[in-house]
PDB file of C-alpha atoms and ligand atoms in Angstrom:
ATOM      1  CA  MET C   1      74.249  86.982 -87.141  1.00  0.00           C
ATOM      2  CA  THR C   2      72.744  83.642 -85.338  1.00  0.00           C
ATOM      3  CA  ARG C   3      73.310  82.144 -82.152  1.00  0.00           C
ATOM      4  CA  GLU C   4      72.694  78.339 -81.201  1.00  0.00           C
ATOM      5  CA  ILE C   5      70.165  77.919 -78.408  1.00  0.00           C
ATOM      6  CA  ASP C   6      69.558  74.777 -76.630  1.00  0.00           C
ATOM      7  CA  PHE C   7      66.067  74.958 -75.525  1.00  0.00           C
ATOM      8  CA  SER C   8      66.372  72.219 -73.297  1.00  0.00           C
ATOM      9  CA  LYS C   9      68.703  74.291 -71.280  1.00  0.00           C
ATOM     10  CA  TYR C  10      67.614  77.796 -71.938  1.00  0.00           C
ATOM     11  CA  SER C  11      63.850  77.610 -71.670  1.00  0.00           C
ATOM     12  CA  SER C  12      62.477  77.412 -67.994  1.00  0.00           C
ATOM     13  CA  ILE C  13      60.676  74.392 -68.751  1.00  0.00           C
ATOM     14  CA  LYS C  14      63.635  72.656 -70.182  1.00  0.00           C
ATOM     15  CA  VAL C  15      62.139  71.372 -73.140  1.00  0.00           C
ATOM     16  CA  GLY C  16      63.220  71.620 -76.709  1.00  0.00           C
ATOM     17  CA  SER C  17      66.370  71.063 -78.975  1.00  0.00           C
ATOM     18  CA  LYS C  18      69.044  73.267 -80.366  1.00  0.00           C
ATOM     19  CA  ILE C  19      67.964  75.643 -82.716  1.00  0.00           C
ATOM     20  CA  GLN C  20      69.952  78.498 -84.772  1.00  0.00           C
ATOM     21  CA  VAL C  21      68.256  81.976 -83.705  1.00  0.00           C
ATOM     22  CA  THR C  22      68.685  85.171 -85.290  1.00  0.00           C
ATOM     23  CA  ILE C  23      69.935  88.102 -83.135  1.00  0.00           C
ATOM     24  CA  LEU C  24      68.359  91.318 -83.855  1.00  0.00           C
ATOM     25  CA  GLU C  25      70.535  94.574 -83.274  1.00  0.00           C
ATOM     26  CA  ASP C  26      69.550  97.122 -85.837  1.00  0.00           C
ATOM     27  CA  ASP C  27      68.036  96.101 -88.651  1.00  0.00           C
ATOM     28  CA  PHE C  28      64.550  94.813 -87.842  1.00  0.00           C
ATOM     29  CA  SER C  29      63.068  95.240 -91.514  1.00  0.00           C
ATOM     30  CA  ASP C  30      62.028  91.722 -91.472  1.00  0.00           C
ATOM     31  CA  PHE C  31      60.708  91.578 -88.043  1.00  0.00           C
ATOM     32  CA  GLN C  32      57.550  89.983 -89.133  1.00  0.00           C
ATOM     33  CA  LYS C  33      59.383  86.694 -90.290  1.00  0.00           C
ATOM     34  CA  TYR C  34      60.675  85.707 -86.808  1.00  0.00           C
ATOM     35  CA  PHE C  35      58.854  84.523 -83.611  1.00  0.00           C
ATOM     36  CA  ILE C  36      60.603  87.040 -81.038  1.00  0.00           C
ATOM     37  CA  LEU C  37      61.937  85.377 -77.983  1.00  0.00           C
ATOM     38  CA  GLY C  38      62.622  86.805 -74.764  1.00  0.00           C
ATOM     39  CA  GLY C  39      63.866  84.616 -71.740  1.00  0.00           C
ATOM     40  CA  ALA C  40      61.607  81.727 -72.899  1.00  0.00           C
ATOM     41  CA  ASN C  41      59.871  81.619 -69.660  1.00  0.00           C
ATOM     42  CA  ASN C  42      56.363  81.223 -71.016  1.00  0.00           C
ATOM     43  CA  LEU C  43      57.132  79.318 -73.933  1.00  0.00           C
ATOM     44  CA  LEU C  44      57.103  75.831 -75.298  1.00  0.00           C
ATOM     45  CA  VAL C  45      59.551  75.531 -78.209  1.00  0.00           C
ATOM     46  CA  SER C  46      58.841  72.564 -80.464  1.00  0.00           C
ATOM     47  CA  ASP C  47      61.563  70.985 -82.398  1.00  0.00           C
ATOM     48  CA  THR C  48      60.491  72.390 -85.418  1.00  0.00           C
ATOM     49  CA  PRO C  49      59.601  76.005 -84.623  1.00  0.00           C
ATOM     50  CA  PRO C  50      59.316  79.077 -87.024  1.00  0.00           C
ATOM     51  CA  PRO C  51      62.353  81.199 -87.549  1.00  0.00           C
ATOM     52  CA  LEU C  52      63.329  82.601 -84.142  1.00  0.00           C
ATOM     53  CA  ALA C  53      64.822  85.683 -83.142  1.00  0.00           C
ATOM     54  CA  ILE C  54      66.309  87.434 -80.193  1.00  0.00           C
ATOM     55  CA  LEU C  55      67.208  90.827 -79.190  1.00  0.00           C
ATOM     56  CA  SER C  56      70.803  91.478 -79.152  1.00  0.00           C
ATOM     57  CA  ASP C  57      72.479  92.315 -75.524  1.00  0.00           C
ATOM     58  CA  LYS C  58      72.724  95.919 -76.659  1.00  0.00           C
ATOM     59  CA  TYR C  59      69.205  96.322 -75.117  1.00  0.00           C
ATOM     60  CA  ASN C  60      70.252  95.023 -71.602  1.00  0.00           C
ATOM     61  CA  TYR C  61      70.017  98.154 -69.761  1.00  0.00           C
ATOM     62  CA  ILE C  62      68.722 100.220 -67.084  1.00  0.00           C
ATOM     63  CA  THR C  63      68.874 104.049 -66.266  1.00  0.00           C
ATOM     64  CA  TYR C  64      67.153 106.047 -63.635  1.00  0.00           C
ATOM     65  CA  GLU C  65      66.666 109.806 -63.709  1.00  0.00           C
ATOM     66  CA  ASN C  66      63.983 112.279 -62.440  1.00  0.00           C
ATOM     67  CA  ASN C  67      61.889 109.346 -61.122  1.00  0.00           C
ATOM     68  CA  ILE C  68      62.018 107.735 -64.424  1.00  0.00           C
ATOM     69  CA  LEU C  69      63.289 104.295 -64.827  1.00  0.00           C
ATOM     70  CA  THR C  70      64.324 103.407 -68.488  1.00  0.00           C
ATOM     71  CA  ILE C  71      64.866  99.654 -69.366  1.00  0.00           C
ATOM     72  CA  GLY C  72      65.964  97.781 -72.379  1.00  0.00           C
ATOM     73  CA  GLY C  73      64.159  94.990 -73.914  1.00  0.00           C
ATOM     74  CA  ALA C  74      66.441  92.112 -73.403  1.00  0.00           C
ATOM     75  CA  THR C  75      67.104  93.266 -69.814  1.00  0.00           C
ATOM     76  CA  PRO C  76      66.375  90.434 -67.440  1.00  0.00           C
ATOM     77  CA  SER C  77      63.865  90.641 -64.558  1.00  0.00           C
ATOM     78  CA  GLY C  78      66.598  89.760 -61.811  1.00  0.00           C
ATOM     79  CA  LYS C  79      68.832  92.649 -62.873  1.00  0.00           C
ATOM     80  CA  ILE C  80      65.737  94.951 -63.047  1.00  0.00           C
ATOM     81  CA  PHE C  81      64.922  93.836 -59.492  1.00  0.00           C
ATOM     82  CA  SER C  82      68.212  94.182 -58.093  1.00  0.00           C
ATOM     83  CA  PHE C  83      68.607  97.800 -59.531  1.00  0.00           C
ATOM     84  CA  CYS C  84      65.454  98.815 -57.735  1.00  0.00           C
ATOM     85  CA  LYS C  85      66.108  97.222 -54.437  1.00  0.00           C
ATOM     86  CA  ARG C  86      69.921  99.023 -54.509  1.00  0.00           C
ATOM     87  CA  ASN C  87      68.183 102.613 -55.738  1.00  0.00           C
ATOM     88  CA  ASN C  88      65.144 102.311 -53.321  1.00  0.00           C
ATOM     89  CA  ILE C  89      62.774 102.440 -56.148  1.00  0.00           C
ATOM     90  CA  GLY C  90      59.149 101.083 -55.637  1.00  0.00           C
ATOM     91  CA  GLY C  91      56.548  99.528 -58.050  1.00  0.00           C
ATOM     92  CA  LEU C  92      58.554  96.499 -59.508  1.00  0.00           C
ATOM     93  CA  GLU C  93      59.209  94.673 -56.448  1.00  0.00           C
ATOM     94  CA  PHE C  94      57.285  91.453 -58.014  1.00  0.00           C
ATOM     95  CA  LEU C  95      59.912  90.984 -60.638  1.00  0.00           C
ATOM     96  CA  GLY C  96      62.057  89.271 -57.772  1.00  0.00           C
ATOM     97  CA  LYS C  97      59.733  86.303 -58.446  1.00  0.00           C
ATOM     98  CA  LEU C  98      58.933  86.432 -61.834  1.00  0.00           C
ATOM     99  CA  PRO C  99      61.400  85.365 -64.336  1.00  0.00           C
ATOM    100  CA  GLY C 100      61.768  87.042 -67.654  1.00  0.00           C
ATOM    101  CA  LYS C 101      63.109  89.706 -69.766  1.00  0.00           C
ATOM    102  CA  LEU C 102      61.424  92.949 -70.217  1.00  0.00           C
ATOM    103  CA  GLY C 103      60.187  92.558 -73.810  1.00  0.00           C
ATOM    104  CA  GLY C 104      58.547  89.547 -72.846  1.00  0.00           C
ATOM    105  CA  LEU C 105      57.122  90.751 -69.425  1.00  0.00           C
ATOM    106  CA  ILE C 106      55.779  93.876 -71.256  1.00  0.00           C
ATOM    107  CA  LYS C 107      54.181  91.755 -74.232  1.00  0.00           C
ATOM    108  CA  MET C 108      52.099  89.607 -72.021  1.00  0.00           C
ATOM    109  CA  ASN C 109      51.535  92.177 -69.129  1.00  0.00           C
ATOM    110  CA  ALA C 110      53.351  89.907 -66.825  1.00  0.00           C
ATOM    111  CA  GLY C 111      52.298  90.069 -62.967  1.00  0.00           C
ATOM    112  CA  MET C 112      51.317  88.438 -59.759  1.00  0.00           C
ATOM    113  CA  LYS C 113      47.715  88.966 -58.811  1.00  0.00           C
ATOM    114  CA  GLU C 114      47.022  92.707 -59.059  1.00  0.00           C
ATOM    115  CA  TYR C 115      50.663  93.622 -59.091  1.00  0.00           C
ATOM    116  CA  GLU C 116      51.358  93.864 -62.995  1.00  0.00           C
ATOM    117  CA  ILE C 117      54.067  95.337 -65.200  1.00  0.00           C
ATOM    118  CA  PHE C 118      51.636  97.975 -66.708  1.00  0.00           C
ATOM    119  CA  ASN C 119      50.884  99.205 -63.642  1.00  0.00           C
ATOM    120  CA  SER C 120      53.532 101.851 -63.269  1.00  0.00           C
ATOM    121  CA  LEU C 121      54.382 101.871 -67.193  1.00  0.00           C
ATOM    122  CA  LEU C 122      54.673 105.133 -68.957  1.00  0.00           C
ATOM    123  CA  THR C 123      55.810 104.100 -72.278  1.00  0.00           C
ATOM    124  CA  VAL C 124      56.911 101.437 -74.461  1.00  0.00           C
ATOM    125  CA  THR C 125      59.216 101.973 -77.710  1.00  0.00           C
ATOM    126  CA  THR C 126      59.203  99.230 -80.605  1.00  0.00           C
ATOM    127  CA  HIS C 127      61.656  99.582 -83.365  1.00  0.00           C
ATOM    128  CA  LYS C 128      58.672 101.747 -85.055  1.00  0.00           C
ATOM    129  CA  LYS C 129      57.767 103.986 -82.533  1.00  0.00           C
ATOM    130  CA  THR C 130      57.197 104.973 -79.004  1.00  0.00           C
ATOM    131  CA  LEU C 131      53.606 104.307 -77.352  1.00  0.00           C
ATOM    132  CA  GLU C 132      52.224 105.914 -74.503  1.00  0.00           C
ATOM    133  CA  LYS C 133      50.398 103.641 -71.961  1.00  0.00           C
ATOM    134  CA  ASN C 134      47.217 105.288 -72.762  1.00  0.00           C
ATOM    135  CA  ASN C 135      47.414 104.360 -76.279  1.00  0.00           C
ATOM    136  CA  ILE C 136      48.015 100.402 -75.738  1.00  0.00           C
ATOM    137  CA  GLU C 137      45.461  98.148 -75.529  1.00  0.00           C
ATOM    138  CA  PHE C 138      46.205  95.977 -72.666  1.00  0.00           C
ATOM    139  CA  GLY C 139      44.467  93.496 -69.918  1.00  0.00           C
ATOM    140  CA  TYR C 140      45.197  90.423 -67.728  1.00  0.00           C
ATOM    141  CA  ARG C 141      47.886  88.908 -69.263  1.00  0.00           C
ATOM    142  CA  TYR C 142      47.402  90.569 -72.508  1.00  0.00           C
ATOM    143  CA  THR C 143      48.549  93.432 -74.933  1.00  0.00           C
ATOM    144  CA  LYS C 144      48.198  94.509 -78.428  1.00  0.00           C
ATOM    145  CA  ILE C 145      51.820  95.786 -79.435  1.00  0.00           C
ATOM    146  CA  ASP C 146      53.143  95.616 -83.006  1.00  0.00           C
ATOM    147  CA  GLY C 147      56.795  95.385 -83.391  1.00  0.00           C
ATOM    148  CA  VAL C 148      59.714  94.610 -81.461  1.00  0.00           C
ATOM    149  CA  ILE C 149      59.775  95.881 -78.096  1.00  0.00           C
ATOM    150  CA  LEU C 150      62.965  97.776 -77.529  1.00  0.00           C
ATOM    151  CA  GLU C 151      62.689  99.595 -74.438  1.00  0.00           C
ATOM    152  CA  ALA C 152      59.745 100.810 -71.724  1.00  0.00           C
ATOM    153  CA  THR C 153      59.671 103.629 -69.142  1.00  0.00           C
ATOM    154  CA  PHE C 154      58.215 103.597 -65.830  1.00  0.00           C
ATOM    155  CA  LYS C 155      57.339 106.308 -63.651  1.00  0.00           C
ATOM    156  CA  ILE C 156      58.323 105.753 -60.080  1.00  0.00           C
ATOM    157  CA  GLU C 157      56.268 107.280 -57.360  1.00  0.00           C
ATOM    158  CA  LYS C 158      57.057 104.831 -54.605  1.00  0.00           C
ATOM    159  CA  GLU C 159      59.949 103.544 -52.497  1.00  0.00           C
ATOM    160  CA  PHE C 160      61.075 100.049 -52.612  1.00  0.00           C
ATOM    161  CA  ASP C 161      58.804  97.932 -50.422  1.00  0.00           C
ATOM    162  CA  LEU C 162      60.598  95.272 -48.437  1.00  0.00           C
ATOM    163  CA  ASP C 163      57.315  93.868 -46.746  1.00  0.00           C
ATOM    164  CA  LEU C 164      56.253  92.993 -50.446  1.00  0.00           C
ATOM    165  CA  LEU C 165      58.986  90.504 -50.665  1.00  0.00           C
ATOM    166  CA  THR C 166      57.185  88.286 -48.140  1.00  0.00           C
ATOM    167  CA  VAL C 167      53.926  88.578 -50.075  1.00  0.00           C
ATOM    168  CA  PHE C 168      55.340  87.223 -53.167  1.00  0.00           C
ATOM    169  CA  GLU C 169      57.189  84.734 -51.398  1.00  0.00           C
ATOM    170  CA  ASN C 170      54.054  83.345 -50.122  1.00  0.00           C
ATOM    171  CA  MET C 171      52.300  83.407 -53.401  1.00  0.00           C
ATOM    172  CA  ARG C 172      54.948  81.245 -54.716  1.00  0.00           C
ATOM    173  CA  LYS C 173      54.434  78.722 -51.665  1.00  0.00           C
ATOM    174  CA  ASN C 174      51.887  76.554 -53.474  1.00  0.00           C
ATOM    175  CA  GLN C 175      53.924  76.567 -56.803  1.00  0.00           C
ATOM    176  CA  PRO C 176      56.267  73.792 -57.901  1.00  0.00           C
ATOM    177  CA  LYS C 177      60.178  74.428 -57.992  1.00  0.00           C
ATOM    178  CA  ASP C 178      60.393  71.758 -60.790  1.00  0.00           C
ATOM    179  CA  PRO C 179      61.045  73.433 -64.223  1.00  0.00           C
ATOM    180  CA  SER C 180      57.992  74.832 -65.821  1.00  0.00           C
ATOM    181  CA  ALA C 181      56.762  77.818 -67.821  1.00  0.00           C
ATOM    182  CA  GLY C 182      54.646  79.169 -65.183  1.00  0.00           C
ATOM    183  CA  SER C 183      50.958  79.130 -65.351  1.00  0.00           C
ATOM    184  CA  VAL C 184      49.805  77.121 -68.324  1.00  0.00           C
ATOM    185  CA  PHE C 185      46.495  78.591 -68.865  1.00  0.00           C
ATOM    186  CA  LYS C 186      45.037  82.026 -67.841  1.00  0.00           C
ATOM    187  CA  ASN C 187      42.174  82.264 -65.305  1.00  0.00           C
ATOM    188  CA  PRO C 188      38.996  82.185 -66.608  1.00  0.00           C
ATOM    189  CA  LYS C 189      36.908  85.166 -65.270  1.00  0.00           C
ATOM    190  CA  GLY C 190      36.132  84.440 -61.675  1.00  0.00           C
ATOM    191  CA  ASP C 191      37.646  81.000 -61.529  1.00  0.00           C
ATOM    192  CA  SER C 192      41.085  79.416 -61.544  1.00  0.00           C
ATOM    193  CA  ALA C 193      42.541  77.143 -64.029  1.00  0.00           C
ATOM    194  CA  GLY C 194      44.510  75.228 -61.220  1.00  0.00           C
ATOM    195  CA  ARG C 195      41.300  74.543 -59.449  1.00  0.00           C
ATOM    196  CA  LEU C 196      39.480  73.174 -62.749  1.00  0.00           C
ATOM    197  CA  ILE C 197      42.321  70.682 -63.900  1.00  0.00           C
ATOM    198  CA  ASP C 198      42.644  69.680 -60.188  1.00  0.00           C
ATOM    199  CA  GLY C 199      38.678  69.199 -60.335  1.00  0.00           C
ATOM    200  CA  VAL C 200      39.127  66.809 -63.483  1.00  0.00           C
ATOM    201  CA  GLY C 201      41.369  64.810 -61.670  1.00  0.00           C
ATOM    202  CA  LEU C 202      44.533  65.543 -63.728  1.00  0.00           C
ATOM    203  CA  LYS C 203      46.588  67.023 -60.721  1.00  0.00           C
ATOM    204  CA  GLY C 204      49.914  64.822 -60.669  1.00  0.00           C
ATOM    205  CA  PHE C 205      48.830  63.155 -63.995  1.00  0.00           C
ATOM    206  CA  LYS C 206      52.014  62.019 -66.135  1.00  0.00           C
ATOM    207  CA  LYS C 207      52.959  61.549 -69.566  1.00  0.00           C
ATOM    208  CA  GLY C 208      56.372  60.453 -70.183  1.00  0.00           C
ATOM    209  CA  ASP C 209      58.435  62.893 -68.165  1.00  0.00           C
ATOM    210  CA  MET C 210      55.831  65.742 -68.335  1.00  0.00           C
ATOM    211  CA  ALA C 211      53.167  65.967 -65.780  1.00  0.00           C
ATOM    212  CA  TRP C 212      50.436  68.493 -64.279  1.00  0.00           C
ATOM    213  CA  SER C 213      52.438  69.340 -60.946  1.00  0.00           C
ATOM    214  CA  ASP C 214      51.103  67.410 -57.810  1.00  0.00           C
ATOM    215  CA  ILE C 215      51.669  70.777 -56.196  1.00  0.00           C
ATOM    216  CA  HIS C 216      49.574  73.119 -58.291  1.00  0.00           C
ATOM    217  CA  ALA C 217      47.564  71.825 -61.327  1.00  0.00           C
ATOM    218  CA  ASN C 218      48.084  74.678 -63.567  1.00  0.00           C
ATOM    219  CA  PHE C 219      51.833  74.309 -63.723  1.00  0.00           C
ATOM    220  CA  LEU C 220      52.975  71.572 -66.420  1.00  0.00           C
ATOM    221  CA  VAL C 221      56.326  70.322 -64.735  1.00  0.00           C
ATOM    222  CA  ASN C 222      59.479  68.603 -66.624  1.00  0.00           C
ATOM    223  CA  LEU C 223      60.289  65.709 -64.462  1.00  0.00           C
ATOM    224  CA  GLY C 224      63.492  64.891 -66.328  1.00  0.00           C
ATOM    225  CA  ASN C 225      63.748  64.588 -70.106  1.00  0.00           C
ATOM    226  CA  GLY C 226      60.121  66.029 -71.121  1.00  0.00           C
ATOM    227  CA  ASN C 227      59.323  66.775 -74.700  1.00  0.00           C
ATOM    228  CA  TYR C 228      57.229  68.980 -76.647  1.00  0.00           C
ATOM    229  CA  LYS C 229      54.768  66.268 -77.755  1.00  0.00           C
ATOM    230  CA  ASP C 230      54.051  65.007 -74.360  1.00  0.00           C
ATOM    231  CA  SER C 231      53.599  68.522 -73.258  1.00  0.00           C
ATOM    232  CA  LYS C 232      50.927  69.243 -75.939  1.00  0.00           C
ATOM    233  CA  TYR C 233      49.167  65.978 -75.256  1.00  0.00           C
ATOM    234  CA  LEU C 234      48.740  66.916 -71.537  1.00  0.00           C
ATOM    235  CA  ILE C 235      47.494  70.638 -72.552  1.00  0.00           C
ATOM    236  CA  LYS C 236      45.182  68.995 -74.972  1.00  0.00           C
ATOM    237  CA  LEU C 237      43.823  66.687 -72.338  1.00  0.00           C
ATOM    238  CA  ALA C 238      43.193  69.176 -69.863  1.00  0.00           C
ATOM    239  CA  LYS C 239      41.256  71.334 -72.274  1.00  0.00           C
ATOM    240  CA  GLU C 240      39.159  68.610 -73.339  1.00  0.00           C
ATOM    241  CA  LYS C 241      38.314  67.415 -69.745  1.00  0.00           C
ATOM    242  CA  VAL C 242      37.770  70.810 -68.309  1.00  0.00           C
ATOM    243  CA  LYS C 243      35.571  71.744 -71.305  1.00  0.00           C
ATOM    244  CA  GLU C 244      33.282  68.496 -70.851  1.00  0.00           C
ATOM    245  CA  LYS C 245      32.989  68.640 -66.996  1.00  0.00           C
ATOM    246  CA  PHE C 246      32.809  72.583 -66.807  1.00  0.00           C
ATOM    247  CA  GLY C 247      31.688  73.788 -69.665  1.00  0.00           C
ATOM    248  CA  ILE C 248      34.810  76.322 -69.515  1.00  0.00           C
ATOM    249  CA  VAL C 249      37.394  76.698 -72.450  1.00  0.00           C
ATOM    250  CA  LEU C 250      40.807  77.250 -71.010  1.00  0.00           C
ATOM    251  CA  GLU C 251      42.835  79.801 -72.860  1.00  0.00           C
ATOM    252  CA  GLU C 252      46.665  79.127 -72.872  1.00  0.00           C
ATOM    253  CA  GLU C 253      48.601  81.886 -71.186  1.00  0.00           C
ATOM    254  CA  ILE C 254      51.976  80.077 -72.483  1.00  0.00           C
ATOM    255  CA  GLU C 255      52.789  80.219 -76.002  1.00  0.00           C
ATOM    256  CA  LEU C 256      53.488  76.847 -77.974  1.00  0.00           C
ATOM    257  CA  VAL C 257      56.068  77.862 -80.446  1.00  0.00           C
ATOM    258  CA  GLU C 258      55.580  75.355 -83.661  1.00  0.00           C
ATOM    259  CA  SER C 259      55.254  76.045 -87.493  1.00  0.00           C
ATOM    260  CA  THR C 260      51.861  76.054 -88.850  1.00  0.00           C
ATOM    261  CA  ASN C 261      52.744  72.733 -90.683  1.00  0.00           C
ATOM    262  CA  SER C 262      54.342  71.169 -87.664  1.00  0.00           C
ATOM    263  CA  ASP C 263      52.852  67.739 -87.320  1.00  0.00           C
ATOM    264  CA  CYS C 264      53.678  67.064 -83.371  1.00  0.00           C
TER     265      CYS C 264
HETATM  266  N1  LIG L   1      43.930  75.366 -56.569  1.00  0.00           N
HETATM  267  C1  LIG L   1      43.132  74.196 -56.566  1.00  0.00           C
HETATM  268  N2  LIG L   1      44.160  73.034 -57.055  1.00  0.00           N
HETATM  269  C2  LIG L   1      45.435  73.564 -57.510  1.00  0.00           C
HETATM  270  C3  LIG L   1      45.731  74.893 -57.706  1.00  0.00           C
HETATM  271  C4  LIG L   1      44.966  75.759 -57.271  1.00  0.00           C
HETATM  272  O1  LIG L   1      42.399  73.838 -56.184  1.00  0.00           O
HETATM  273  O2  LIG L   1      45.888  72.537 -57.787  1.00  0.00           O
HETATM  274  C5  LIG L   1      42.829  76.660 -56.112  1.00  0.00           C
HETATM  275  C6  LIG L   1      43.253  77.362 -54.865  1.00  0.00           C
HETATM  276  O3  LIG L   1      43.266  76.511 -53.965  1.00  0.00           O
HETATM  277  C7  LIG L   1      42.787  78.530 -55.092  1.00  0.00           C
HETATM  278  C8  LIG L   1      42.715  78.878 -56.395  1.00  0.00           C
HETATM  279  O4  LIG L   1      42.693  77.741 -57.193  1.00  0.00           O
HETATM  280  O5  LIG L   1      41.619  78.811 -54.563  1.00  0.00           O
HETATM  281  C9  LIG L   1      43.779  79.857 -56.939  1.00  0.00           C
HETATM  282  O6  LIG L   1      44.952  79.393 -56.680  1.00  0.00           O
HETATM  283  P1  LIG L   1      46.383  80.271 -56.503  1.00  0.00           P
HETATM  284  O7  LIG L   1      46.120  81.054 -55.237  1.00  0.00           O
HETATM  285  O8  LIG L   1      47.672  79.301 -56.545  1.00  0.00           O
HETATM  286  O9  LIG L   1      46.457  81.288 -57.769  1.00  0.00           O
HETATM  287  P2  LIG L   1      46.377  80.884 -59.254  1.00  0.00           P
HETATM  288  O10 LIG L   1      44.960  81.677 -59.566  1.00  0.00           O
HETATM  289  O11 LIG L   1      46.364  79.683 -59.657  1.00  0.00           O
HETATM  290  C10 LIG L   1      47.885  83.199 -60.063  1.00  0.00           C
HETATM  291  C11 LIG L   1      48.617  83.526 -61.152  1.00  0.00           C
HETATM  292  C12 LIG L   1      50.128  83.158 -60.799  1.00  0.00           C
HETATM  293  C13 LIG L   1      50.293  83.798 -59.678  1.00  0.00           C
HETATM  294  C14 LIG L   1      49.513  83.471 -58.547  1.00  0.00           C
HETATM  295  C15 LIG L   1      50.071  84.346 -57.387  1.00  0.00           C
HETATM  296  C16 LIG L   1      47.350  83.065 -63.290  1.00  0.00           C
HETATM  297  C17 LIG L   1      47.018  82.123 -64.264  1.00  0.00           C
HETATM  298  N3  LIG L   1      48.012  82.460 -62.413  1.00  0.00           N
HETATM  299  O12 LIG L   1      47.722  81.788 -59.658  1.00  0.00           O
HETATM  300  O13 LIG L   1      50.618  83.417 -61.859  1.00  0.00           O
HETATM  301  O14 LIG L   1      51.846  83.361 -59.618  1.00  0.00           O
HETATM  302  O15 LIG L   1      48.208  83.732 -58.619  1.00  0.00           O
HETATM  303  O16 LIG L   1      49.388  83.877 -56.361  1.00  0.00           O
HETATM  304  O17 LIG L   1      46.864  84.391 -63.340  1.00  0.00           O
HETATM  305  C18 LIG L   1      51.944  82.670 -63.880  1.00  0.00           C
HETATM  306  O18 LIG L   1      51.002  83.695 -64.625  1.00  0.00           O
HETATM  307  O19 LIG L   1      52.768  82.110 -64.661  1.00  0.00           O
HETATM  308  C19 LIG L   1      51.682  82.777 -62.531  1.00  0.00           C
HETATM  309  C20 LIG L   1      52.486  81.660 -62.093  1.00  0.00           C
END
């Protein structure tokens, strides 16, 4: 089964074109053939991507029993947040300000500062097996998980903390509202990608309809009809300038989804 996705509408950065995407439901035998998408909140999808796949809506669910929260891989963060708020479940409050689907959020250990999805994680189930958190290699915006993430469980030890909502609201205050894919680069140890890009004078710098945001320099924003090529140009430029001036090699947090023989 396939579905046409228009990435200029579907992705958070509103870049891309109409692509046929395979829907995975029960047969994961050739999963390695695909780049697996979540909500495309952290991706830049080129016009010539590798074969793409997405989890079927069968994996969009949440249950809560005996302090264990069980969430399907295709469940959007907004739905998780509302469920937690309604049922007084603490630990995932930051999901109110972090767009994504569970599989993608787990895959990159998404978070805001010290509030990360792995904090209250118990297990991750892929199409192959269930992994205990202790047996998963993970770090800042990084995990090593082989297979398609179908489900995760969380141990809930706290009540929902309303005060945290103001904390997260404040964290978002210096971030742009224009379409973006969140932070483009990971923060280098002890420094901040935003400060470095700002430091090389690229804050607000435009190429076509894409720009390094004039609100926060680590956000690539789409000012209208931004495209993949200009996005890639700006990313390369920032890397080069930061390397040249500060001797620091920035590492992408977003993923550029293009086939290896792509020429853009
Ligand atoms: N800064 C500048 N110029 C800028 C932007 C930032 O000099 O244009 C400086 C700030 O003044 C500050 C420092 O850089 O001293 C850090 O900036 P900020 O507090 O905005 O935090 P950040 O490190 O840029 C991180 C996460 C965000 C998360 C915020 C929550 C990373 C790469 N970024 O941003 O995560 O929302 O903290 O405060 O880890 C994401 O990962 O997609 C994301 C948005």
